[in-house]
Short mmCIF file of C-alpha atoms and ligand atoms in Angstrom, two decimals:
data_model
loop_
_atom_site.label_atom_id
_atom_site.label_comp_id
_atom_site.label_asym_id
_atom_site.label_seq_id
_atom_site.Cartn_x
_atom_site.Cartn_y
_atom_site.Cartn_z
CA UNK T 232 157.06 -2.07 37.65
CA UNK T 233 159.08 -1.16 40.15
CA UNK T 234 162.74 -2.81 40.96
CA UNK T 235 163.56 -3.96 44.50
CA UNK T 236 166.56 -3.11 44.49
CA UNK T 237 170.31 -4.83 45.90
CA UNK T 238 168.50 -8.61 47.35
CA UNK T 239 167.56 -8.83 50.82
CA UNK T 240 165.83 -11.14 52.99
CA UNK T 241 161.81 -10.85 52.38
CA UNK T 242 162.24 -9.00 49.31
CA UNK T 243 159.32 -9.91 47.79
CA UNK T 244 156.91 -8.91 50.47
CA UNK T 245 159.17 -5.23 50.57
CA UNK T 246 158.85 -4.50 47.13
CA UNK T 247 154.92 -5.35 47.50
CA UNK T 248 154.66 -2.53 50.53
CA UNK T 249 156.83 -0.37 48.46
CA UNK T 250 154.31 -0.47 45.36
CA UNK T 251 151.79 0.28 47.28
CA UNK T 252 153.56 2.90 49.29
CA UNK T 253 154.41 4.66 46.38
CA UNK T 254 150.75 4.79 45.12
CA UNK T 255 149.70 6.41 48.37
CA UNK T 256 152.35 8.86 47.76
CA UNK T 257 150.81 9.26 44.02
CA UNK T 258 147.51 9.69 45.00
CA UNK T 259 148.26 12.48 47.71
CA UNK T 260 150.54 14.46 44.88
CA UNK T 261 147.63 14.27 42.66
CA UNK T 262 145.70 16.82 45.10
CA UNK T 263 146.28 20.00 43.98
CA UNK T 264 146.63 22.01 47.57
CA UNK T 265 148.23 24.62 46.58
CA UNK T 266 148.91 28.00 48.34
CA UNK T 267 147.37 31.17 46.82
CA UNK T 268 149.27 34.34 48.47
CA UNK T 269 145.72 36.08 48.02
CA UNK T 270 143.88 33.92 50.09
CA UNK T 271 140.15 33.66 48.30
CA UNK T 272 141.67 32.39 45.81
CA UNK T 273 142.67 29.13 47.84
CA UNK T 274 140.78 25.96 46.62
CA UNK T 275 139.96 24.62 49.78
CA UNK T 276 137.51 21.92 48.84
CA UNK T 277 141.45 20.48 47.63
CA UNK T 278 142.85 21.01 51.05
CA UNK T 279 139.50 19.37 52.52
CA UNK T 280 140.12 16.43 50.04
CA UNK T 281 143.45 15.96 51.48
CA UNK T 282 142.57 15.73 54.76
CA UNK T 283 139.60 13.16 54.18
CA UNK T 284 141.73 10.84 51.97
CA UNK T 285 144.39 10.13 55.22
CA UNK T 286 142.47 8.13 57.24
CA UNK T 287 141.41 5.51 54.49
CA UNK T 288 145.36 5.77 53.46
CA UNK T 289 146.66 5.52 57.08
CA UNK T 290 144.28 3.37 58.67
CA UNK T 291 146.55 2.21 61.66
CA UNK T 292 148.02 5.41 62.24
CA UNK T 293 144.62 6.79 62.53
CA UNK T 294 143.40 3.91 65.07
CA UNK T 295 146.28 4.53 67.29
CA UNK T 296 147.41 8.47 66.89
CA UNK T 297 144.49 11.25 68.13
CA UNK T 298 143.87 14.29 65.44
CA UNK T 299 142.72 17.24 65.95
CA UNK T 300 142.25 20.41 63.34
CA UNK T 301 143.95 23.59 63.74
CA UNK T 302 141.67 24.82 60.43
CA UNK T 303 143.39 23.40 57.74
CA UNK T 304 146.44 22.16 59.45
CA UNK T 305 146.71 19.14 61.63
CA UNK T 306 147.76 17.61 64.49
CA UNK T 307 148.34 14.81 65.54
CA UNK T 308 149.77 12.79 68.98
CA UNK T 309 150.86 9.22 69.22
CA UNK T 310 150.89 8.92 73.08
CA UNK T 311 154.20 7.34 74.66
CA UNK T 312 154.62 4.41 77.02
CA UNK T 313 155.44 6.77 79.58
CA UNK T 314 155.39 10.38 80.30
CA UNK T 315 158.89 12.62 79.22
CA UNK T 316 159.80 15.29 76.84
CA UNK T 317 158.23 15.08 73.23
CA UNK T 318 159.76 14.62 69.72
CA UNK T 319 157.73 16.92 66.92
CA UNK T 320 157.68 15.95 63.54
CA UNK T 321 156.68 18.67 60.93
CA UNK T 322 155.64 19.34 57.33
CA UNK T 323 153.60 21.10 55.26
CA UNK T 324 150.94 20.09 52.55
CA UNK T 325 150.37 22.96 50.65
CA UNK T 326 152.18 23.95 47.51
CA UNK T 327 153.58 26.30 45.52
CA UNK T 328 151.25 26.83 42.88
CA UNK T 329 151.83 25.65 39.07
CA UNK T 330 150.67 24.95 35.92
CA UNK T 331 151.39 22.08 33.32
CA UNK T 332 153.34 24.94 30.99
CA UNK T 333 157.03 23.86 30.95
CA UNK T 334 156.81 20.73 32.66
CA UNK T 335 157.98 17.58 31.43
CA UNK T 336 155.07 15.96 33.08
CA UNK T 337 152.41 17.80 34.37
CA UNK T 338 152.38 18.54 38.01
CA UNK T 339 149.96 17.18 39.27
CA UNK T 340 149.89 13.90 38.06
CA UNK T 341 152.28 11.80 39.81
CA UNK T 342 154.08 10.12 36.52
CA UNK T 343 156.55 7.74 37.28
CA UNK T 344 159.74 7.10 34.96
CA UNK T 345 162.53 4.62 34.37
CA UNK T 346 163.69 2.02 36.76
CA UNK T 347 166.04 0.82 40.09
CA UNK T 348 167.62 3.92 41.37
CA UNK T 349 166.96 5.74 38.20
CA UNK T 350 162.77 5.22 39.14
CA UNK T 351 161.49 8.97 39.44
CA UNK T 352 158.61 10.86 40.62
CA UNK T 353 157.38 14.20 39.15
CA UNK T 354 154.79 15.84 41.07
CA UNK T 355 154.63 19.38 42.07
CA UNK T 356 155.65 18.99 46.55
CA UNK T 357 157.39 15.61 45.18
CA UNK T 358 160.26 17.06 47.65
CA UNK T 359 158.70 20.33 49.34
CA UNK T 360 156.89 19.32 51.25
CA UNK T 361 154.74 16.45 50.53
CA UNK T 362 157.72 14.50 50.24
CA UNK T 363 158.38 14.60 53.74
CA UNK T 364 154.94 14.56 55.01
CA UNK T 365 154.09 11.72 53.22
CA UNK T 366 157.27 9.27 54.17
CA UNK T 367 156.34 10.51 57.72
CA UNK T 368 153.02 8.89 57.29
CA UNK T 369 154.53 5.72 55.80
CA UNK T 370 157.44 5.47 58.89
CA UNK T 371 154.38 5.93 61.55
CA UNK T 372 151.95 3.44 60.10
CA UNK T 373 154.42 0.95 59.71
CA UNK T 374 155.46 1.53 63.20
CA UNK T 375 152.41 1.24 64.23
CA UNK T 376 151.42 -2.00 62.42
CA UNK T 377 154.25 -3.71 63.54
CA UNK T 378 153.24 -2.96 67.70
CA UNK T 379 155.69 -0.20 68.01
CA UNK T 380 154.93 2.93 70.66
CA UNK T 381 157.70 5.32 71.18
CA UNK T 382 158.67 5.86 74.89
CA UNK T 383 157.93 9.89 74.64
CA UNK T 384 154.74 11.05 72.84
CA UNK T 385 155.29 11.70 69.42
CA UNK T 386 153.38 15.07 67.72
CA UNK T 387 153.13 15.48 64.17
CA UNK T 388 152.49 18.90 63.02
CA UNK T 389 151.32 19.74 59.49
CA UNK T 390 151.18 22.83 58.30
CA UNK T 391 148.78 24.00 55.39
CA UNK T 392 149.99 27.44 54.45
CA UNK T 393 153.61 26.99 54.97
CA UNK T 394 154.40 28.64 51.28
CA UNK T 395 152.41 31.67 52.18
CA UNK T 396 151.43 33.01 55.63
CA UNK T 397 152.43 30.19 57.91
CA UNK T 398 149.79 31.08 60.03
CA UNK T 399 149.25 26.63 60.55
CA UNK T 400 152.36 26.21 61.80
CA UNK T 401 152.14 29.09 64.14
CA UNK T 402 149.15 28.30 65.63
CA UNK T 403 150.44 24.55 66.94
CA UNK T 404 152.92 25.93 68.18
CA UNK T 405 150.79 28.57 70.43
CA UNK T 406 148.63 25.59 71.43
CA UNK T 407 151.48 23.46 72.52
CA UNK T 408 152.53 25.78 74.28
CA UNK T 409 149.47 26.56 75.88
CA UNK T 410 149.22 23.13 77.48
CA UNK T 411 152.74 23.65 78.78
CA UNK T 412 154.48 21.24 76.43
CA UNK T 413 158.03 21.45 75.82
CA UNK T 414 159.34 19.41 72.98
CA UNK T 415 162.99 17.80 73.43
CA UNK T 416 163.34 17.93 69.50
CA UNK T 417 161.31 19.68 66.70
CA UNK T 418 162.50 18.48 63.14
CA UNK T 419 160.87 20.44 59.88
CA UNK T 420 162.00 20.71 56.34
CA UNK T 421 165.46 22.54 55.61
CA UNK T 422 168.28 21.12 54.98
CA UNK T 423 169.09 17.70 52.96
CA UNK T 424 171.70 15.36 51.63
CA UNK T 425 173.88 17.24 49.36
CA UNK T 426 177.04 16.27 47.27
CA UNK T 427 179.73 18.71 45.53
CA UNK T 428 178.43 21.91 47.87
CA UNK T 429 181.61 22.74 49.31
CA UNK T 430 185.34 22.62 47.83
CA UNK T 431 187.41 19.30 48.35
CA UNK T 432 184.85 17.25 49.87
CA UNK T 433 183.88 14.58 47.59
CA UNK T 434 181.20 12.55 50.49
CA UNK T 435 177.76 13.37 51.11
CA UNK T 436 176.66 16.02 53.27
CA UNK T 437 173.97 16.11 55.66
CA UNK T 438 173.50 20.18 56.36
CA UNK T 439 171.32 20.44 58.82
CA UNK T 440 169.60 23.94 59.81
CA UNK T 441 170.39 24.60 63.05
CA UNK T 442 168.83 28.18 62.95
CA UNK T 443 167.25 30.59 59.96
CA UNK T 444 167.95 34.24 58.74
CA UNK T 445 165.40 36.67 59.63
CA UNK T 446 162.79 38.05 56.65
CA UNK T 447 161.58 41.93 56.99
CA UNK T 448 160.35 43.60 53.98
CA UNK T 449 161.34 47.51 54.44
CA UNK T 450 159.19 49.32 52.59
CA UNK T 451 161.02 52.70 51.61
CA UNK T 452 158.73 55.58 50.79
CA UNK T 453 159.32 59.02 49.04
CA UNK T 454 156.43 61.96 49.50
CA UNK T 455 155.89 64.87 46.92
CA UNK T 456 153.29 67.23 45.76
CA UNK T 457 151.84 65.98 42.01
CA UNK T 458 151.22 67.91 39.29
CA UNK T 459 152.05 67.29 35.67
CA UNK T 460 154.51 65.88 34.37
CA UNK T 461 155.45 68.52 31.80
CA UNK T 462 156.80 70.91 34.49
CA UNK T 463 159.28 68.30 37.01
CA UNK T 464 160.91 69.83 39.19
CA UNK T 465 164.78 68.68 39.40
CA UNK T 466 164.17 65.71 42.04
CA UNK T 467 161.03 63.48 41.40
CA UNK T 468 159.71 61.30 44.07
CA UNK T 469 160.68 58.70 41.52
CA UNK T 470 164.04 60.04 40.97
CA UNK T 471 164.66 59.95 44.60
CA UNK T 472 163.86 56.77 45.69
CA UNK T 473 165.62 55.35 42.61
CA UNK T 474 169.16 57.10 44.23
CA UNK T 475 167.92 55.88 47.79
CA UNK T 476 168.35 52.14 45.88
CA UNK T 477 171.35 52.20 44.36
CA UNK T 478 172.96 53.74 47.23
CA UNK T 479 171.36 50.72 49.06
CA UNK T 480 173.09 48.80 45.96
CA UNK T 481 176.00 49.94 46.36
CA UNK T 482 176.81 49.23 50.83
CA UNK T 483 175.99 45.65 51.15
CA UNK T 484 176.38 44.46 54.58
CA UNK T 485 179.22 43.11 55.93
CA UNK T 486 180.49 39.93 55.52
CA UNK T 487 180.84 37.77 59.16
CA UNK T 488 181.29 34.07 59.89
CA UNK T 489 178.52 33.06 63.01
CA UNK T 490 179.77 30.26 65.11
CA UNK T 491 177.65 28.10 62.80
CA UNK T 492 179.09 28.82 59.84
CA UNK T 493 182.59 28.39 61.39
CA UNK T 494 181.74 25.04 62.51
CA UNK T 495 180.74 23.82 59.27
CA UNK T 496 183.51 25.03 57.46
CA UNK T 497 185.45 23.04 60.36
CA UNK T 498 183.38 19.82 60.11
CA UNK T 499 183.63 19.85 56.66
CA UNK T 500 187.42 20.86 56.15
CA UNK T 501 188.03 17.27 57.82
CA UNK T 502 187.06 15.87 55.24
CA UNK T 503 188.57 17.82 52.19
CA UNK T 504 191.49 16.62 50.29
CA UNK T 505 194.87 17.93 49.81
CA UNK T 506 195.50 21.14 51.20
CA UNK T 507 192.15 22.64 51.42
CA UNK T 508 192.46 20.49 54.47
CA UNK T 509 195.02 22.58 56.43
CA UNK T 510 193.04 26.29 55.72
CA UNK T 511 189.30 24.78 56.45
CA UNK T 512 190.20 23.24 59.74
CA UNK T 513 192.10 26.66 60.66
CA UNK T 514 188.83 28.54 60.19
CA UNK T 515 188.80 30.16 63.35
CA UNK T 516 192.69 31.41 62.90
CA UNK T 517 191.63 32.19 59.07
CA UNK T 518 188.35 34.22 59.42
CA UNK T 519 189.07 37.14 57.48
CA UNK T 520 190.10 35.07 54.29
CA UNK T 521 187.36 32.91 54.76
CA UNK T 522 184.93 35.51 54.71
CA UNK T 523 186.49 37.53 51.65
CA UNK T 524 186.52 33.77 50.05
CA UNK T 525 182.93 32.84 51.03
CA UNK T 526 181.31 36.70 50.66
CA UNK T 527 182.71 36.62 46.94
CA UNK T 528 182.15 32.62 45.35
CA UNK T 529 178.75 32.25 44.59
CA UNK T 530 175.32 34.05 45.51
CA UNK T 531 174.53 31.26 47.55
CA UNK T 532 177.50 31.52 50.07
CA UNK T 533 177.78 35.81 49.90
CA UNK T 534 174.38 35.22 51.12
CA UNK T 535 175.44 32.85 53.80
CA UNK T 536 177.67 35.72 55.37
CA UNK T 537 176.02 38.36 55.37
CA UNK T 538 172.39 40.70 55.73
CA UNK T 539 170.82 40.12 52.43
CA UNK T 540 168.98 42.75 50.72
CA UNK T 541 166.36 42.31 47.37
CA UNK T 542 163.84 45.35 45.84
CA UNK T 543 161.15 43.09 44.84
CA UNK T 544 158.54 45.91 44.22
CA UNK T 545 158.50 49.64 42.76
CA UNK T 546 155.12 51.78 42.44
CA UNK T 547 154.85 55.61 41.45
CA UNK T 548 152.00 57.52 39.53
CA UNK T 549 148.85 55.50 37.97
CA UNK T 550 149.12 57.83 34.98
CA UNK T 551 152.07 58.38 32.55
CA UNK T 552 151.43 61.80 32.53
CA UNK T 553 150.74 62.77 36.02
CA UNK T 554 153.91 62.81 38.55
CA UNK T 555 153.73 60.55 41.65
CA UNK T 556 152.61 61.89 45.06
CA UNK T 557 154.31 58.76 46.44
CA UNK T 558 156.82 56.82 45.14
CA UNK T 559 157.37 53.23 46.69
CA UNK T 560 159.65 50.64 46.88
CA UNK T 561 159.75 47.35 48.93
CA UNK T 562 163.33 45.58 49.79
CA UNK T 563 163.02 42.15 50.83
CA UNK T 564 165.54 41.57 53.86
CA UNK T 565 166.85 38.75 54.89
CA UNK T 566 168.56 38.73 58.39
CA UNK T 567 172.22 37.68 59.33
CA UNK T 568 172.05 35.61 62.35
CA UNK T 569 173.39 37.62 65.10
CA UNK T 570 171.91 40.38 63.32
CA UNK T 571 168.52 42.15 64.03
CA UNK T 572 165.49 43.53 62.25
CA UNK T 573 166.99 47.38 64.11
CA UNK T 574 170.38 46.81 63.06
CA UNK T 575 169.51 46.03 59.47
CA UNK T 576 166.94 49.24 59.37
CA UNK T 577 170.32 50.98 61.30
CA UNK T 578 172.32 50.04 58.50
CA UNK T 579 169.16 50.76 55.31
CA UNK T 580 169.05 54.53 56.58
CA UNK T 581 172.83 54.76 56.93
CA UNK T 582 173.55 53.72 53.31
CA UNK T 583 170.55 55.97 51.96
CA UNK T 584 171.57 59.00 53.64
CA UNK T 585 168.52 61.02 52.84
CA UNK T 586 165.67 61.67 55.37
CA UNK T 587 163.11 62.22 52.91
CA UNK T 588 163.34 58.47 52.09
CA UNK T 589 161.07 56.88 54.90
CA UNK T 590 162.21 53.96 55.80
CA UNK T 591 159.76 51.38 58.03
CA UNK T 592 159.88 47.58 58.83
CA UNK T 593 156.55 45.46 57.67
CA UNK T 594 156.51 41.92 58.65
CA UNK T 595 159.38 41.77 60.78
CA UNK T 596 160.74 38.66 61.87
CA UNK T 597 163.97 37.91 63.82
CA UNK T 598 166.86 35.32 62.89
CA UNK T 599 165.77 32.72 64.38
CA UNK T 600 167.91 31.37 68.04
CA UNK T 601 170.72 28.96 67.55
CA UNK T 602 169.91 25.22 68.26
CA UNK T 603 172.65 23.11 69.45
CA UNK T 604 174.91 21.36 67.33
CA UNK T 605 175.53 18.13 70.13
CA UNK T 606 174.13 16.92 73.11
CA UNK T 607 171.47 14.25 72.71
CA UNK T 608 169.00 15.73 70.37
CA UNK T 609 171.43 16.64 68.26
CA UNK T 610 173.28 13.29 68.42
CA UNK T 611 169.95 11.27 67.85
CA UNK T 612 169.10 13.10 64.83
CA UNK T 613 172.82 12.63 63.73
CA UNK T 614 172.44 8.41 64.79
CA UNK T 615 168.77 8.12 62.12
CA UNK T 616 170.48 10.01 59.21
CA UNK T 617 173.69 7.77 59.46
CA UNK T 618 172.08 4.85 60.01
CA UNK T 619 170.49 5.24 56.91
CA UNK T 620 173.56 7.39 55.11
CA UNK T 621 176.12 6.09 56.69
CA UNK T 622 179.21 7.60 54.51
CA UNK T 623 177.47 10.95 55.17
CA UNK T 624 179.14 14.15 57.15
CA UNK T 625 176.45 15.72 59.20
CA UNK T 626 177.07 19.18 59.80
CA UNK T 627 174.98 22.32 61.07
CA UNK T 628 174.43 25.12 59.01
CA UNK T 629 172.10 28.23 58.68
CA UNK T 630 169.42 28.07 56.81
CA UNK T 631 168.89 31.32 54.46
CA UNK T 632 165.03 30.38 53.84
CA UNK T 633 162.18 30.34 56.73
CA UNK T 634 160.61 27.65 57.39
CA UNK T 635 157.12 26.97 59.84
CA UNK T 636 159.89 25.50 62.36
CA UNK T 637 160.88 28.74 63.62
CA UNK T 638 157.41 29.23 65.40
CA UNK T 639 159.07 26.29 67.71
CA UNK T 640 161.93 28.29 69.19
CA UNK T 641 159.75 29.54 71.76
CA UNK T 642 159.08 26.54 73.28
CA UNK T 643 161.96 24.29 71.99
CA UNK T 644 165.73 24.44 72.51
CA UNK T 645 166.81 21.86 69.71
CA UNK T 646 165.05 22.95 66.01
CA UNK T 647 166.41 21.35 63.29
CA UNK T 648 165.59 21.73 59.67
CA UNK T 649 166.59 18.87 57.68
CA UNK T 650 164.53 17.25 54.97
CA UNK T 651 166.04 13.15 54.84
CA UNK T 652 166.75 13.09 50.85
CA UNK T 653 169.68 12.94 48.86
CA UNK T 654 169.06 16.12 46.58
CA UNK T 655 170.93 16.76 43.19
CA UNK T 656 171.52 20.59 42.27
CA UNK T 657 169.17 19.97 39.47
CA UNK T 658 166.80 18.30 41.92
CA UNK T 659 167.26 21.59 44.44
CA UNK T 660 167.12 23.74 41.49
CA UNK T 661 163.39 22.19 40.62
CA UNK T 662 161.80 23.39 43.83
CA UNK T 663 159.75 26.09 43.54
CA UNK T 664 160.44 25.63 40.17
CA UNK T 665 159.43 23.29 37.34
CA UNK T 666 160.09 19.72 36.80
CA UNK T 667 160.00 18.88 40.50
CA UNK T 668 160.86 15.05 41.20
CA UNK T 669 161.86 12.66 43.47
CA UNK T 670 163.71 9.44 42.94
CA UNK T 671 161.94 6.93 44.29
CA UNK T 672 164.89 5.20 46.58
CA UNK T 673 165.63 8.50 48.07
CA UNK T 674 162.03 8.54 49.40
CA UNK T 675 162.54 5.56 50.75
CA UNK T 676 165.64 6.17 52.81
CA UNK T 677 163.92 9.49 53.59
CA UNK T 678 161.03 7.23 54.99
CA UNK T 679 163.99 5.19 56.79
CA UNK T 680 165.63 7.90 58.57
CA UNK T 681 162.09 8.74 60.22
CA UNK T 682 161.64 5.36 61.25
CA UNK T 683 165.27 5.58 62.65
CA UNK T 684 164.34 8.94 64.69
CA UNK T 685 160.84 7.32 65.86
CA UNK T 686 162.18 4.61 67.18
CA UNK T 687 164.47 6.35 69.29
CA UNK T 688 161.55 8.53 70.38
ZN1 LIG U 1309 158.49 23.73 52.10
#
């Protein structure tokens, strides 16, 4: 069923392990784990299932690697020839939830279609985040058959409620550090290999997450005496926190280039044609252009430069007749790097100008530290991806989404958030979304770039 691919030397006994791979990979997508944001809801006997089906998939791994269970989330350690500074490997089983409405093929039944490098996989977590979870299974166990033990120990840390709480991934990362150990490199989903995502540069692009915005949800709350709705007095609550948003609306934050951001547009700008050359390798000299360029072009890069802000929820009365005693509104923040969760309330109040608007942080989290783009960690995650994509510009960036990863920065200096596929818009546009897929041979170099990392562990 499946083709081989360009000829190679054994290809027979590759495309036999590559069948078979693949069916592992089918059989994991088939178990619905996904992530309920109201907890009882969760199906756990799925999650269970999960976890009892990777030993009998994995046998090697599982004969060589100790497991333990951090509830639903696991971890495991492949001990090193000799003692030195782990590598940590993470992902994250659960999934976004869906249903079969709207799919091509349902979700959550691994069909395969066409052939070569056309071959795809459509599974709900085809990408995020089984995707990566599963090729690091395949990379270990084939290590691991084949009499291979990485010099440092090796962790593998998989999360089960990344999509929700993340309370997995925090909870490794409290118990690693609890036994005092200090990771030289921590690599989780994030980034991937992209084509066409910045002006004039026509070869792929490895953007790797070298740090994350901050999320706080702000929840902005108005006070007022009820009473009936047939006598309002001028100002409603309502009224009042609907002018407290559009004031919000109308002062978005302002637009600045982080050292990250400069660097990629420096990387990159190597590698444009004509004379988008000259202005992206002058970034530094050019900052003020750049960041009137970048804050206007697309959501996606005015988001890049700047504190974003989203109302994602609105509440007044419970009756239509009956005015609200409090009228509520949540904004969903997410955090500049070099920013802070005080600056951004700072900046909230500022724009609202009204103290009857109460305006508190729930959930706060900080932008994440700011891993290193060189030095060795950075250069042996840069070696695995081109070995595997060698054409490939590998550049840090920011990540706007969170990931479990940045529970690591406490106890880790080099993060990095890069997921090893080669990922379409339309592919990108599918997570979260319907119709996620995979092509099969970009699982398999994803699989290759682990096995590149591991066996410079
Ligand atoms: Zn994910």
């Amino acid at each position: 069923m499946s083709d081989p691919g360009p000829g190679a030397p054994g290809q027979e006994a590759a495309a036999l392990d590559r069948e078979a791979a693949l069916e592992r990979f089918r059989t994991l997508l088939r178990v619905p784990t996904m992530s309920r944001n109201v907890v009882e809801d969760t199906d756990w006997a799925a999650f269970d299932h999960f976890i009892e089906s990777l030993p009998r998939l994995y046998p090697a791994l599982h004969s060589t690697l100790e497991r333990e269970r951090h509830g639903h989330s696991l971890l495991y350690r492949w001990p090193g020839r000799e003692s030195g500074t782990p590598t940590v490997l993470m992902a994250h089983y659960d999934v976004v939830p869906a249903t079969a409405e709207g799919w091509t093929h349902p979700p959550f039944a691994a069909e395969l279609t066409g052939a070569g490098e056309d071959q795809t996989l459509w599974a709900r977590g085809a990408i995020d985040d089984k995707g990566a979870l599963v090729a690091i299974l395949e990379a270990v166990e084939e290590l691991v058959r084949t009499g291979f033990q990485p010099a440092h120990d090796v962790y593998l840390s998989f999360g089960h409620d990344e999509e929700t709480v993340g309370s997995g991934g925090r909870t490794i990362a409290a118990a690693l550090d609890e036994r005092g150990i200090r990771p030289a490199l921590v690599l989780d989903e994030g980034g991937a290999v992209v084509e066409r995502i910045f002006p004039g540069v026509h070869v792929p692009i490895a953007v790797v997450g070298v740090s994350e915005k901050g999320i706080t949800s702000v929840r902005l709350t108005v006070e007022q005496h009820g009473g009936h709705a047939s006598t309002p007095p001028r100002m409603t609550a309502t009224v009042r926190l609907a002018r407290a948003i559009t004031r919000l609306n109308a002062r978005p934050f302002p637009a600045r280039l982080s050292e990250t951001d400069l660097r990629m547009v420096e990387t990159l700008g190597a590698h444009a044609a004509g004379p988008l050359r000259a202005v992206f390798t002058r970034a530094r000299r050019l900052q003020p252009l750049l960041r009137a360029v970048l804050g206007r072009l697309s959501d996606e890069t005015r988001a890049m430069v700047r504190t974003t802000t989203a109302v994602t929820q609105l509440s007044g009365s419970l009756a239509a007749n009956a005015l609200p005693e409090t009228a509520e509104a949540v904004v969903n923040t997410r955090i500049a790097v070099g920013s802070s969760v005080a600056e951004t309330l700072t900046h909230l109040r500022r724009a609202i100008r009204d103290d009857a608007v109460r305006v508190e942080a729930v959930d706060a989290s900080e932008p994440s530290p700011v891993s290193p783009a060189d030095g060795p960690q950075w250069d042996r995650l840069a070696s695995a991806i081109g070995a595997v994509h060698p054409r490939a510009v590998v550049t840090p960036y920011v990540m706007l989404g969170a990931s479990d990863s940045r529970h690591f920065t406490g106890i880790c200096d080099a993060v990095y958030r890069f997921t090893p596929f080669e990922l379409s818009a339309d592919e990108r546009a599918a997570l979260h979304a319907r119709d996620e897929r995979i092509r099969t041979a970009t699982w398999f170099r994803g699989i290759a770039v682990y096995t590149a990392l591991l066996r410079a562990s």
